[in-house]
mmCIF file of C-alpha atoms and ligand atoms in Angstrom:
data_model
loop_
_atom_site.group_PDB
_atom_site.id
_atom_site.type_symbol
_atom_site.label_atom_id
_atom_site.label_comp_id
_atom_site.label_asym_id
_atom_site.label_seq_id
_atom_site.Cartn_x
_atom_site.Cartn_y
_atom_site.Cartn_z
ATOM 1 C CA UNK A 283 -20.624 54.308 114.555
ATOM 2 C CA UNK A 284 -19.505 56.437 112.313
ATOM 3 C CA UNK A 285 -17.400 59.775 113.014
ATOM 4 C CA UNK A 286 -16.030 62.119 110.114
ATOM 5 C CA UNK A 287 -14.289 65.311 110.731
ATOM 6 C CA UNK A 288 -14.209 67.436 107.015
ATOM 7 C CA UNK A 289 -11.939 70.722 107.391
ATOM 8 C CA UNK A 290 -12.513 71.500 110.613
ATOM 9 C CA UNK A 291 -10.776 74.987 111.080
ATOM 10 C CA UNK A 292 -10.143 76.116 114.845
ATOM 11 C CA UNK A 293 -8.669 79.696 115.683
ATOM 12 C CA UNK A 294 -7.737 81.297 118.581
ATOM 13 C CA UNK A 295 -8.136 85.014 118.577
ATOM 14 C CA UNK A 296 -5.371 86.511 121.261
ATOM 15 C CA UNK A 297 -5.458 90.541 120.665
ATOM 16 C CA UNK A 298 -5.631 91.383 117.279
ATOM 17 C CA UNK A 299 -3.922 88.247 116.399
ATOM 18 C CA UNK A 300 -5.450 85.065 115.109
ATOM 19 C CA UNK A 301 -3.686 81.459 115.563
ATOM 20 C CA UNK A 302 -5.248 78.757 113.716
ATOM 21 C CA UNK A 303 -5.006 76.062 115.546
ATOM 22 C CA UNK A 304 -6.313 73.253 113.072
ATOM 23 C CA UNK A 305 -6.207 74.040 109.521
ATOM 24 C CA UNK A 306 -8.309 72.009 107.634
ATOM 25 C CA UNK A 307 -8.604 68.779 109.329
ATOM 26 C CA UNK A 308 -10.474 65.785 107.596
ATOM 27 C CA UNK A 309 -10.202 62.354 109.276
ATOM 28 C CA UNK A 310 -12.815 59.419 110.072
ATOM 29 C CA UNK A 311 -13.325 56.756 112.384
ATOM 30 C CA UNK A 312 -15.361 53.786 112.289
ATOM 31 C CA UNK A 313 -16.607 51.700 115.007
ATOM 32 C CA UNK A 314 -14.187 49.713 117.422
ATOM 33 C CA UNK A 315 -11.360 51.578 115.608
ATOM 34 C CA UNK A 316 -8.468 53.606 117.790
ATOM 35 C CA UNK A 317 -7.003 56.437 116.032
ATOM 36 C CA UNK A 318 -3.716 57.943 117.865
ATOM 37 C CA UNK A 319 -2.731 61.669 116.520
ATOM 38 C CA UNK A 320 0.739 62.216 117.466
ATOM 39 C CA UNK A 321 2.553 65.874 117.207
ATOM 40 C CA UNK A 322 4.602 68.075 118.835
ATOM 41 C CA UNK A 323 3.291 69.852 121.626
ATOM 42 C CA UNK A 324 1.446 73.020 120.577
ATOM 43 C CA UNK A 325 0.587 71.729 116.790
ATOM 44 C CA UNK A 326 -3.345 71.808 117.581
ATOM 45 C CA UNK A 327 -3.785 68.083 119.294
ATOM 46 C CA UNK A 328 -5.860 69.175 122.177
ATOM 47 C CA UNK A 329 -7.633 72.043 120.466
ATOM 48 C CA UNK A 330 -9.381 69.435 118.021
ATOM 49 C CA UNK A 331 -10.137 67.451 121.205
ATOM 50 C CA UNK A 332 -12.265 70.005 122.304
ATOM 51 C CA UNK A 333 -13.433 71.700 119.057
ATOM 52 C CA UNK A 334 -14.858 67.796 118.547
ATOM 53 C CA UNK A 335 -16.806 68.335 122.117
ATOM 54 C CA UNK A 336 -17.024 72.215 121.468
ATOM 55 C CA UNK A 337 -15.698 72.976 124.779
ATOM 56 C CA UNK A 338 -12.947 75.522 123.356
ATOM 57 C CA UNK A 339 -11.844 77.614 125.783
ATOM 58 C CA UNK A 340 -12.297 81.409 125.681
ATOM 59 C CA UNK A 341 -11.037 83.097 122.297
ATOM 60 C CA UNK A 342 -11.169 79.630 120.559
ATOM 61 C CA UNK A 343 -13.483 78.753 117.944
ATOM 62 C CA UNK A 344 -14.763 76.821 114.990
ATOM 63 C CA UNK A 345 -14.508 78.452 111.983
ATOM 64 C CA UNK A 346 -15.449 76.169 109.505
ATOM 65 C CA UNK A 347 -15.927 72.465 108.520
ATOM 66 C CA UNK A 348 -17.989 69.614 109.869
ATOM 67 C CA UNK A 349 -17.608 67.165 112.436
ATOM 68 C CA UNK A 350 -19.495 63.985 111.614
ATOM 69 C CA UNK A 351 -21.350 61.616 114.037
ATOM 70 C CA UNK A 352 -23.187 59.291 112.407
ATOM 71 C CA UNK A 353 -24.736 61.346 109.987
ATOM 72 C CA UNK A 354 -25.597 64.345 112.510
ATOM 73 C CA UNK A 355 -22.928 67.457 111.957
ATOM 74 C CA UNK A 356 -21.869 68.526 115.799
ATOM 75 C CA UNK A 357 -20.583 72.212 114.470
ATOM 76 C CA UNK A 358 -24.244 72.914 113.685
ATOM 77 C CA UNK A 359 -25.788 71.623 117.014
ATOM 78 C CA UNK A 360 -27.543 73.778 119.353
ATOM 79 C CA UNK A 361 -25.876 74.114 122.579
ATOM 80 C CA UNK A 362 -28.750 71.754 124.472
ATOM 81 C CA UNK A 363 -28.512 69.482 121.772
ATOM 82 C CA UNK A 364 -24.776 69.276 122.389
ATOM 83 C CA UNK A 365 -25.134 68.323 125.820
ATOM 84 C CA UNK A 366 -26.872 65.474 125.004
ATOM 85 C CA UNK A 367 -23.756 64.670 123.147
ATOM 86 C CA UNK A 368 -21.304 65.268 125.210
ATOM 87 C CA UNK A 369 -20.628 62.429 128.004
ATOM 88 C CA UNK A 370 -23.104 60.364 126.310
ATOM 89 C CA UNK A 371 -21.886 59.676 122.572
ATOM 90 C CA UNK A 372 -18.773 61.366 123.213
ATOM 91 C CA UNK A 373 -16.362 61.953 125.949
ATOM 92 C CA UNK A 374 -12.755 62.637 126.743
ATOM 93 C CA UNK A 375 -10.228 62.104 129.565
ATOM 94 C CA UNK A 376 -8.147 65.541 129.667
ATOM 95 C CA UNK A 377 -4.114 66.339 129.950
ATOM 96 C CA UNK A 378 -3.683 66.328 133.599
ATOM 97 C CA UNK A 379 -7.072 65.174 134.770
ATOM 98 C CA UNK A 380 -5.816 62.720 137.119
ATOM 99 C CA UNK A 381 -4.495 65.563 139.223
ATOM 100 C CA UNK A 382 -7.958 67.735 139.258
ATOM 101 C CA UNK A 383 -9.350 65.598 141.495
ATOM 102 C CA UNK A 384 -11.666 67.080 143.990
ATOM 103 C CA UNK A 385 -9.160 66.692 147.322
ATOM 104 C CA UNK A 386 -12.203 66.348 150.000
ATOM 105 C CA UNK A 387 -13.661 63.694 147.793
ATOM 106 C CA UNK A 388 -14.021 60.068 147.469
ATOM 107 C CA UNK A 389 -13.450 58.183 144.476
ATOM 108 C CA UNK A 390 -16.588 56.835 143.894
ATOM 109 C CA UNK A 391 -18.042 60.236 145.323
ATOM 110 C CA UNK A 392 -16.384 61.794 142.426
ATOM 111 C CA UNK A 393 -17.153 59.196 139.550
ATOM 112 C CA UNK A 394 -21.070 59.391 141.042
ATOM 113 C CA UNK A 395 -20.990 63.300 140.553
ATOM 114 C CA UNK A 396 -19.717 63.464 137.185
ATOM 115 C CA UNK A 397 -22.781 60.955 136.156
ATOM 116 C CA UNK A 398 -24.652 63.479 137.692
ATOM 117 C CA UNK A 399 -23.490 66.762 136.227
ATOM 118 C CA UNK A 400 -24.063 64.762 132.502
ATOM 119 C CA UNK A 401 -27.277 62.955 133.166
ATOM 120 C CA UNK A 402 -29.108 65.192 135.463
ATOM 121 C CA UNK A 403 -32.504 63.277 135.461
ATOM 122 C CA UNK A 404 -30.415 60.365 137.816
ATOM 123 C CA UNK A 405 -30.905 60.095 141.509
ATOM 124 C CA UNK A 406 -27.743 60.247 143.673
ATOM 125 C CA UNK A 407 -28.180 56.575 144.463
ATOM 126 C CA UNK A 408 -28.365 55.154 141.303
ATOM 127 C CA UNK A 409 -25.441 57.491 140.593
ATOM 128 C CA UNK A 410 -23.322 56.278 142.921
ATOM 129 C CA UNK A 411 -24.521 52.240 142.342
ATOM 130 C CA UNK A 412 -23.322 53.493 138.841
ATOM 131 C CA UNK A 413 -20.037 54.364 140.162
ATOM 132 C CA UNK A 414 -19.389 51.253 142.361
ATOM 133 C CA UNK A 415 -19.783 49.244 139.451
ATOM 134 C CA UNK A 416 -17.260 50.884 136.884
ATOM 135 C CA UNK A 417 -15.006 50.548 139.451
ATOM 136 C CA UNK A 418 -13.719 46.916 138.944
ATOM 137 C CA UNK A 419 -14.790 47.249 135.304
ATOM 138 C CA UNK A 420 -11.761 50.096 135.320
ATOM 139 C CA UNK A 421 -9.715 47.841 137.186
ATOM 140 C CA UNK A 422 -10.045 49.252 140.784
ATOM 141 C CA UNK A 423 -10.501 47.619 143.793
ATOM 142 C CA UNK A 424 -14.246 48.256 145.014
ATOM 143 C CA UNK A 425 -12.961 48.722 148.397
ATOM 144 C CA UNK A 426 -10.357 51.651 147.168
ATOM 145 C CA UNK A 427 -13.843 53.515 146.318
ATOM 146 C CA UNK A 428 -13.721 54.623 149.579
ATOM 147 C CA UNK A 429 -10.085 56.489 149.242
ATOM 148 C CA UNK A 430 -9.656 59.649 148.166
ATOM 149 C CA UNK A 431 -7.566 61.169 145.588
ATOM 150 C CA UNK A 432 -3.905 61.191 148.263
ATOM 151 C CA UNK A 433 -4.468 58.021 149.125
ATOM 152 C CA UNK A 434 -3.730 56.544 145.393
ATOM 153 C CA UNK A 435 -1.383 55.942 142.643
ATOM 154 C CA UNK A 436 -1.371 57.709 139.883
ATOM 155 C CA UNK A 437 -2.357 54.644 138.106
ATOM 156 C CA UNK A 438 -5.639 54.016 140.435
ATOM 157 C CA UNK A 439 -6.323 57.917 139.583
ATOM 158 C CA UNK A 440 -6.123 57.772 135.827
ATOM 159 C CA UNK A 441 -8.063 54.478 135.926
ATOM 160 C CA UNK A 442 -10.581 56.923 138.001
ATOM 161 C CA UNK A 443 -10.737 59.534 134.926
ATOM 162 C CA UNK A 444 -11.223 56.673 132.650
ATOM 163 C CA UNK A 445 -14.073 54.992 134.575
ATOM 164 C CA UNK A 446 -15.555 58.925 134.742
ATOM 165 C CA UNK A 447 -15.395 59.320 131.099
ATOM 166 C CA UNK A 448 -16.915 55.689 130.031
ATOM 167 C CA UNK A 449 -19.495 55.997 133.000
ATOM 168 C CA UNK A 450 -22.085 56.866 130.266
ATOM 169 C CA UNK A 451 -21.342 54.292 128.020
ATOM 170 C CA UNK A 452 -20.230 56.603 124.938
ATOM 171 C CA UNK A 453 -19.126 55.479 121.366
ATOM 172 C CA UNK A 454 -16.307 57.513 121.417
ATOM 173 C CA UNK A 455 -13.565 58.128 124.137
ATOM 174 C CA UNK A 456 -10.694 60.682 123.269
ATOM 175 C CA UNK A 457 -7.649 60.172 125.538
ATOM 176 C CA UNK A 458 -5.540 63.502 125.819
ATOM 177 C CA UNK A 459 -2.444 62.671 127.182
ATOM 178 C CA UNK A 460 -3.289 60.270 129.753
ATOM 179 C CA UNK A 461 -0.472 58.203 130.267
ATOM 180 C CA UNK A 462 2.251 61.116 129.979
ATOM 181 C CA UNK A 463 3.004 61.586 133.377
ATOM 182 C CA UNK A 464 2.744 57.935 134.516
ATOM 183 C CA UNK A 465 5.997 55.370 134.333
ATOM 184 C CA UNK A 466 6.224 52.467 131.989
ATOM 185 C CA UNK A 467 4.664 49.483 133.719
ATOM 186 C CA UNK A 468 1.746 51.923 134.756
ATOM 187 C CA UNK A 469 1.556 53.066 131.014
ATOM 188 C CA UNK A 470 1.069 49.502 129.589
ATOM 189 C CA UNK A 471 -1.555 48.923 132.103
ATOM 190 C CA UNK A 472 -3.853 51.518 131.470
ATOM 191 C CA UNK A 473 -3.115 51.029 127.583
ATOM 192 C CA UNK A 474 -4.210 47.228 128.009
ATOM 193 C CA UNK A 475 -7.573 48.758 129.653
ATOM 194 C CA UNK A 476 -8.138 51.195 127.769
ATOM 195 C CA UNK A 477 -7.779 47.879 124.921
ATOM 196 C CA UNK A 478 -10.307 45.625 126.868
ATOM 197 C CA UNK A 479 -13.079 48.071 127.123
ATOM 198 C CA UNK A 480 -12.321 49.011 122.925
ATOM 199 C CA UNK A 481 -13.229 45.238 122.851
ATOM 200 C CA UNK A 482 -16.171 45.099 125.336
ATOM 201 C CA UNK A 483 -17.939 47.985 124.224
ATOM 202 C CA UNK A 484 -16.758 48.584 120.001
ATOM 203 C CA UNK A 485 -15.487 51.674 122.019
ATOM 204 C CA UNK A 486 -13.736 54.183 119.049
ATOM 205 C CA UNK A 487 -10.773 56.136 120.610
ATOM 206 C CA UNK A 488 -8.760 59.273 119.608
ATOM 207 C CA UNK A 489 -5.798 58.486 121.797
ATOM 208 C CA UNK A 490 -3.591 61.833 121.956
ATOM 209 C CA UNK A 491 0.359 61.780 122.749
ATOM 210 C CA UNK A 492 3.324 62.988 121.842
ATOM 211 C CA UNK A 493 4.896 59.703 121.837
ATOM 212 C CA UNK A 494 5.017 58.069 118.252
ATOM 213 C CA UNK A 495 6.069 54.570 120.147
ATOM 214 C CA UNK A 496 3.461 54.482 122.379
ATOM 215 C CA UNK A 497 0.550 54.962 119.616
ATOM 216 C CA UNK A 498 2.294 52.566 117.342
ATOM 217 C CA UNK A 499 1.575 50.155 120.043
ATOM 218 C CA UNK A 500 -1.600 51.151 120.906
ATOM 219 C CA UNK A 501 -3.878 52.030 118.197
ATOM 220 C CA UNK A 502 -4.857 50.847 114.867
ATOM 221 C CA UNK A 503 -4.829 53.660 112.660
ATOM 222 C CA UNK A 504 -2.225 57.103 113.285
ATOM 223 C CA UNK A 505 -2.511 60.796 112.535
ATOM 224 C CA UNK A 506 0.544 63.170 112.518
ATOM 225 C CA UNK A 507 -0.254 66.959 112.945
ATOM 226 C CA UNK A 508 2.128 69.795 112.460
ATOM 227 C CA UNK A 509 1.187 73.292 113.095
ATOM 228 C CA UNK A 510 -2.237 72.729 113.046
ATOM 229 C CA UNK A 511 -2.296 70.248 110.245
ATOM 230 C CA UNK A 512 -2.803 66.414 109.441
ATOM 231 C CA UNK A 513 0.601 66.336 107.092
ATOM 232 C CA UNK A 514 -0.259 62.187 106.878
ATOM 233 C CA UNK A 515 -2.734 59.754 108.109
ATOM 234 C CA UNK A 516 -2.428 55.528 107.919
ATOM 235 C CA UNK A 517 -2.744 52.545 109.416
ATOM 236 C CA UNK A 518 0.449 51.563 111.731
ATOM 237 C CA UNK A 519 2.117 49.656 109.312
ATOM 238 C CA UNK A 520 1.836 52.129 106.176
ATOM 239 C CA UNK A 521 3.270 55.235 108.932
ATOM 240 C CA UNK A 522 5.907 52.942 110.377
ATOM 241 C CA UNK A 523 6.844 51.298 107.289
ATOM 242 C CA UNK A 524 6.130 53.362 104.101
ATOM 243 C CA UNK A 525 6.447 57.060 105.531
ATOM 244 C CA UNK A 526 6.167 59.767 103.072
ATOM 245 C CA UNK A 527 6.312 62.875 104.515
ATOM 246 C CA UNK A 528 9.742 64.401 105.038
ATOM 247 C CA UNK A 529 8.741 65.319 108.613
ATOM 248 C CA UNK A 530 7.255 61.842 109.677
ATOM 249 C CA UNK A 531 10.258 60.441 108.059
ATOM 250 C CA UNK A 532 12.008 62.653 110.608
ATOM 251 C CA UNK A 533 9.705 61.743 113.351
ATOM 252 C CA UNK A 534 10.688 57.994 113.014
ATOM 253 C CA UNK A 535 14.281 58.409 112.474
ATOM 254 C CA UNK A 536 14.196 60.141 116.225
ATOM 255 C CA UNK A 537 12.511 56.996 117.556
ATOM 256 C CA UNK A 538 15.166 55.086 119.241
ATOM 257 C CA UNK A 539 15.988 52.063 117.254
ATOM 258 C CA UNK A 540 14.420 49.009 119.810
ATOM 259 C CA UNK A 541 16.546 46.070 117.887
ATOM 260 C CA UNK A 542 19.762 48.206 118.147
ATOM 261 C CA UNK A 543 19.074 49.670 121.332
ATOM 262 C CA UNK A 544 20.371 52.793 120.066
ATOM 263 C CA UNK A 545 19.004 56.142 121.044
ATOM 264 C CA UNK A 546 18.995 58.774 117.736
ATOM 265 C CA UNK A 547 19.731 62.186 117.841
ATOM 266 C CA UNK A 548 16.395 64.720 116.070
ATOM 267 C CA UNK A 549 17.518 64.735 113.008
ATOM 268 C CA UNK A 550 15.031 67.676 112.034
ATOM 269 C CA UNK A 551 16.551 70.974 112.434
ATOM 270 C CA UNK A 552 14.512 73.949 113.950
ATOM 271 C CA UNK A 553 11.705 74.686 115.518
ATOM 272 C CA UNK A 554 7.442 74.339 114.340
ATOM 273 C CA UNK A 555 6.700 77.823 113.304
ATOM 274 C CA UNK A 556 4.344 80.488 115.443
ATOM 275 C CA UNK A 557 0.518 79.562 114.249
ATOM 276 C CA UNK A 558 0.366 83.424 114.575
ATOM 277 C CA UNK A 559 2.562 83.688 111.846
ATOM 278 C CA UNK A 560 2.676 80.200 109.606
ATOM 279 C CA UNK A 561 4.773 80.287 106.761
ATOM 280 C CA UNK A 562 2.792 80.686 103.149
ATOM 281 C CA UNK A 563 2.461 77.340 101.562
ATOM 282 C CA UNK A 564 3.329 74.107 103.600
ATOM 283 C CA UNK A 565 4.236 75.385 107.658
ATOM 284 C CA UNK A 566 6.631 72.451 106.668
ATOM 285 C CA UNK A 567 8.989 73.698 104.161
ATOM 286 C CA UNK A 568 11.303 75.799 106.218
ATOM 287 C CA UNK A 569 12.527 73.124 107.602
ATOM 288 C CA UNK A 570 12.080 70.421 104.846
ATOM 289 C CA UNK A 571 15.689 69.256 103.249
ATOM 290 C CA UNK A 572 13.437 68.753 99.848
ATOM 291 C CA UNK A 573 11.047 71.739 99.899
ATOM 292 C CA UNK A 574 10.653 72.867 96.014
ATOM 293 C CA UNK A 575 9.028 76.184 95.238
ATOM 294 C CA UNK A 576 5.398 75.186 94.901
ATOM 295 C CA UNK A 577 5.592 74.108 98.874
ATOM 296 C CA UNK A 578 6.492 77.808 99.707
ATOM 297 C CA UNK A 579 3.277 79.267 97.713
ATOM 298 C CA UNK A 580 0.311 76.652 98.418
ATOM 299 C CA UNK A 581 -0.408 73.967 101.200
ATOM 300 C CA UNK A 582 -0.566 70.906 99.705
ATOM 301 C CA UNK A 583 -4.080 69.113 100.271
ATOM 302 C CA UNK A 584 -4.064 65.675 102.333
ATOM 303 C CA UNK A 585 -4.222 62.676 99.324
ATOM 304 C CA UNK A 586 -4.838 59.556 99.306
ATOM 305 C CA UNK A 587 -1.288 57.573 98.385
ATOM 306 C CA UNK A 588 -3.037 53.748 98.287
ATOM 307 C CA UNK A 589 -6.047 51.821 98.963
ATOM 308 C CA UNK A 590 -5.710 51.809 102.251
ATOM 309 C CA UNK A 591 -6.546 55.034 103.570
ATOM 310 C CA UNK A 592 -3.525 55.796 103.669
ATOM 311 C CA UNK A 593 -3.002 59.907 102.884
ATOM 312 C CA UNK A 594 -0.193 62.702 103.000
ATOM 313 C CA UNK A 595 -0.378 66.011 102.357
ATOM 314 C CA UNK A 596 2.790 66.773 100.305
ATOM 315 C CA UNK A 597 4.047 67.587 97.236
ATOM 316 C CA UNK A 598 7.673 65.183 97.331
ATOM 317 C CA UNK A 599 5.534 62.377 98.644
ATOM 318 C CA UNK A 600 6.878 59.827 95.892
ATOM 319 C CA UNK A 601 10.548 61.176 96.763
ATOM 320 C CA UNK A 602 12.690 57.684 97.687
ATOM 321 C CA UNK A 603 15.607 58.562 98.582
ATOM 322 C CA UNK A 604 16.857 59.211 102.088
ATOM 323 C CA UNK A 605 16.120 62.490 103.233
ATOM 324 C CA UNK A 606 17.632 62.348 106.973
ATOM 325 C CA UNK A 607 20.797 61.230 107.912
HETATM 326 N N1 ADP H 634 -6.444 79.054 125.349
HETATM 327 C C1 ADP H 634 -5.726 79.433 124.266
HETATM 328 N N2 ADP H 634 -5.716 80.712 123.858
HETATM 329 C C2 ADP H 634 -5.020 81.090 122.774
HETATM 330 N N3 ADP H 634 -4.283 80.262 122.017
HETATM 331 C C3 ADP H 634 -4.237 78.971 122.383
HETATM 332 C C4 ADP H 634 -4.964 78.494 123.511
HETATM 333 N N4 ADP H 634 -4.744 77.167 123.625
HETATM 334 C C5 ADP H 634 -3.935 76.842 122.595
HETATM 335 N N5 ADP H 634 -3.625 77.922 121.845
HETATM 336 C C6 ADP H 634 -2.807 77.955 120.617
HETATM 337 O O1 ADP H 634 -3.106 76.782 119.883
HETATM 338 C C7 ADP H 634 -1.948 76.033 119.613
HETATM 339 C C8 ADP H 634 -2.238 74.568 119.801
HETATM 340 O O2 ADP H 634 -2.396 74.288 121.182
HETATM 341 P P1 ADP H 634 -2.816 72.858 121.709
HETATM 342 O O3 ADP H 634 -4.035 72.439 120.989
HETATM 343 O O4 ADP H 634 -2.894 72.934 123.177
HETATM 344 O O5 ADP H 634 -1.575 71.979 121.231
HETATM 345 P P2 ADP H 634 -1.093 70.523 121.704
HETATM 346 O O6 ADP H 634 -2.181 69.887 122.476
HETATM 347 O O7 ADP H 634 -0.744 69.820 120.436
HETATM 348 O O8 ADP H 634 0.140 70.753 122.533
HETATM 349 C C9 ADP H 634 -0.874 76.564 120.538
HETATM 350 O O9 ADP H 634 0.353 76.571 119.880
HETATM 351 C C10 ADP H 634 -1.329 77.951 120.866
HETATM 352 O O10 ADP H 634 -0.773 78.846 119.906
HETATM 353 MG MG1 MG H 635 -2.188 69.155 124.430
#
């Protein structure tokens, strides 16, 4: 598989106002590969989840740009022929799915139905055959299939949203969120499943979270947005070890320090600015301690900085010296 998002452009229109809520996104993905896109909350993370299913909610739309799956350009589907995309080729596990649950339903009830509403030419039966066998594939006791949403951990419900999502087998999962409201040990586990089936099925992933630390450990490749952008893109080891934007510099430097044991104070100033007003130029340089004119009159573009895939959008890029202290 291969999936290519080209300046993908996503506003919301509240009023008169317009928020653009991804500004000019271009990343890829190839088979087997796990991309996490980390941000703070509000910087556009779930809006390109669902501009890449086109299931924006009201006011929201795409306003240009193409997303790529394997050659075919989702923005210009037809709704029908989007429906055979979503679920099938791609499908996501939402921020606070776990908790949707349908209360006067079974687990494997609920897995059975969603193969249903997606694949509408299946009988109930084989639906729910469907559903008994993702079940231990997802980690879940066969006999919990009987239990319904009350009667289990948070854990056992987020492995249910994850056995929902792969139930038809796509190419691509995205993961919004999924592990935010779980504790540590819980976490790992569904991380170290959500690994196994990458594995099993060359499953690509776009694993959403606000937590740098987690995706570092998680995925192979990482994203960071800010207000609405990709400000740099790279494998784990180019992000964690060769930043060069002044913001994921920032980002790290807040990352508590594992060998030391010693939680850092943010040391980046501020707040992200109102996508209903950006700044002009880089939504960066208000707060940037190295902005120079040129990043208050044009965005810079996203560039490639090596080989490797590795790109930033920003003019100081090749600036070494420390920046935060
Ligand atoms: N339903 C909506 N209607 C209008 N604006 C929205 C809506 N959802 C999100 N936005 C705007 O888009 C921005 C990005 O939101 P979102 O994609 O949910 O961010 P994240 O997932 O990174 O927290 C928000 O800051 C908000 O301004
Ligand atoms: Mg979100």
């Amino acid at each position: 598989m291969l999936f290519d998002i080209k300046d993908l452009q996503v506003e919301y229109t509240v009023r008169d106002s317009v928020a653009r809520a991804v500004n000019k996104v271009t990343l890829n993905l190839a088979g087997g590969e796990s991309l996490g896109l980390a941000g703070e909350s509000g910087c556009g993370k779930t809006t390109l989840g669902n501009a890449i299913l086109r299931i924006l909610p009201e006011g929201g739309q795409i306003r240009g740009g193409s997303i790529n799956l394997n050659g075919v350009d989702l923005v210009k589907l037809s709704e029908e022929k989007m429906r055979q995309v979503r679920w099938k080729e791609i499908s996501m596990v939402f921020q606070g799915a776990m908790n949707s649950f349908d209360p006067t339903m079974n687990i494997e009830n609920q897995i059975a139905e969603a193969i249903l509403i997606h694949q509408r030419d299946t009988s109930k039966e084989t639906a729910l055959e469907r559903a008994r066998e993702l079940l231990p594939l997802c980690g879940i006791n066969p006999l919990l299939g009987k239990s319904y949403p009350h009667e289990l951990s948070g854990g056992m419900k987020q492995r249910g949203c994850i056995a929902m999502a792969l139930a038809l087998q796509p190419k691509l999962l995205i993961a919004d969120e999924i592990t935010t409201a779980l504790d540590v040990m819980t976490q790992a586990q569904i991380f170290t499943l959500l690994r196994d089936m990458k594995r099993k099925f060359n499953l690509s992933m776009i694993v959403i979270s606000h937590d740098l630390a987690v995706l570092a450990k998680n995925c192979d490749r990482l994203a960071i947005m800010y207000a609405g952008h990709i400000v740099e893109i790279g494998t784990i080891q180019d992000i964690f070890d060769h930043p060069r934007h002044p913001y994921v510099k920032g980002l790290l430097f807040c990352i508590p320090n594992f060998a030391g044991g010693r939680e850092i104070i943010p040391a980046i100033k501020g707040a992200p600015p109102s996508l209903l007003a950006p700044p002009q130029g880089c939504p960066f340089h208000p707060r940037c301690p190295i902005a120079i004119p040129k990043c208050k009159t044009a965005a810079p573009q996203l560039l490639p900085v090596n080989t490797n895939n590795h790109s930033v959008a920003c003019y100081r890029k090749d600036y070494k010296d420390v920046i935060w202290k």
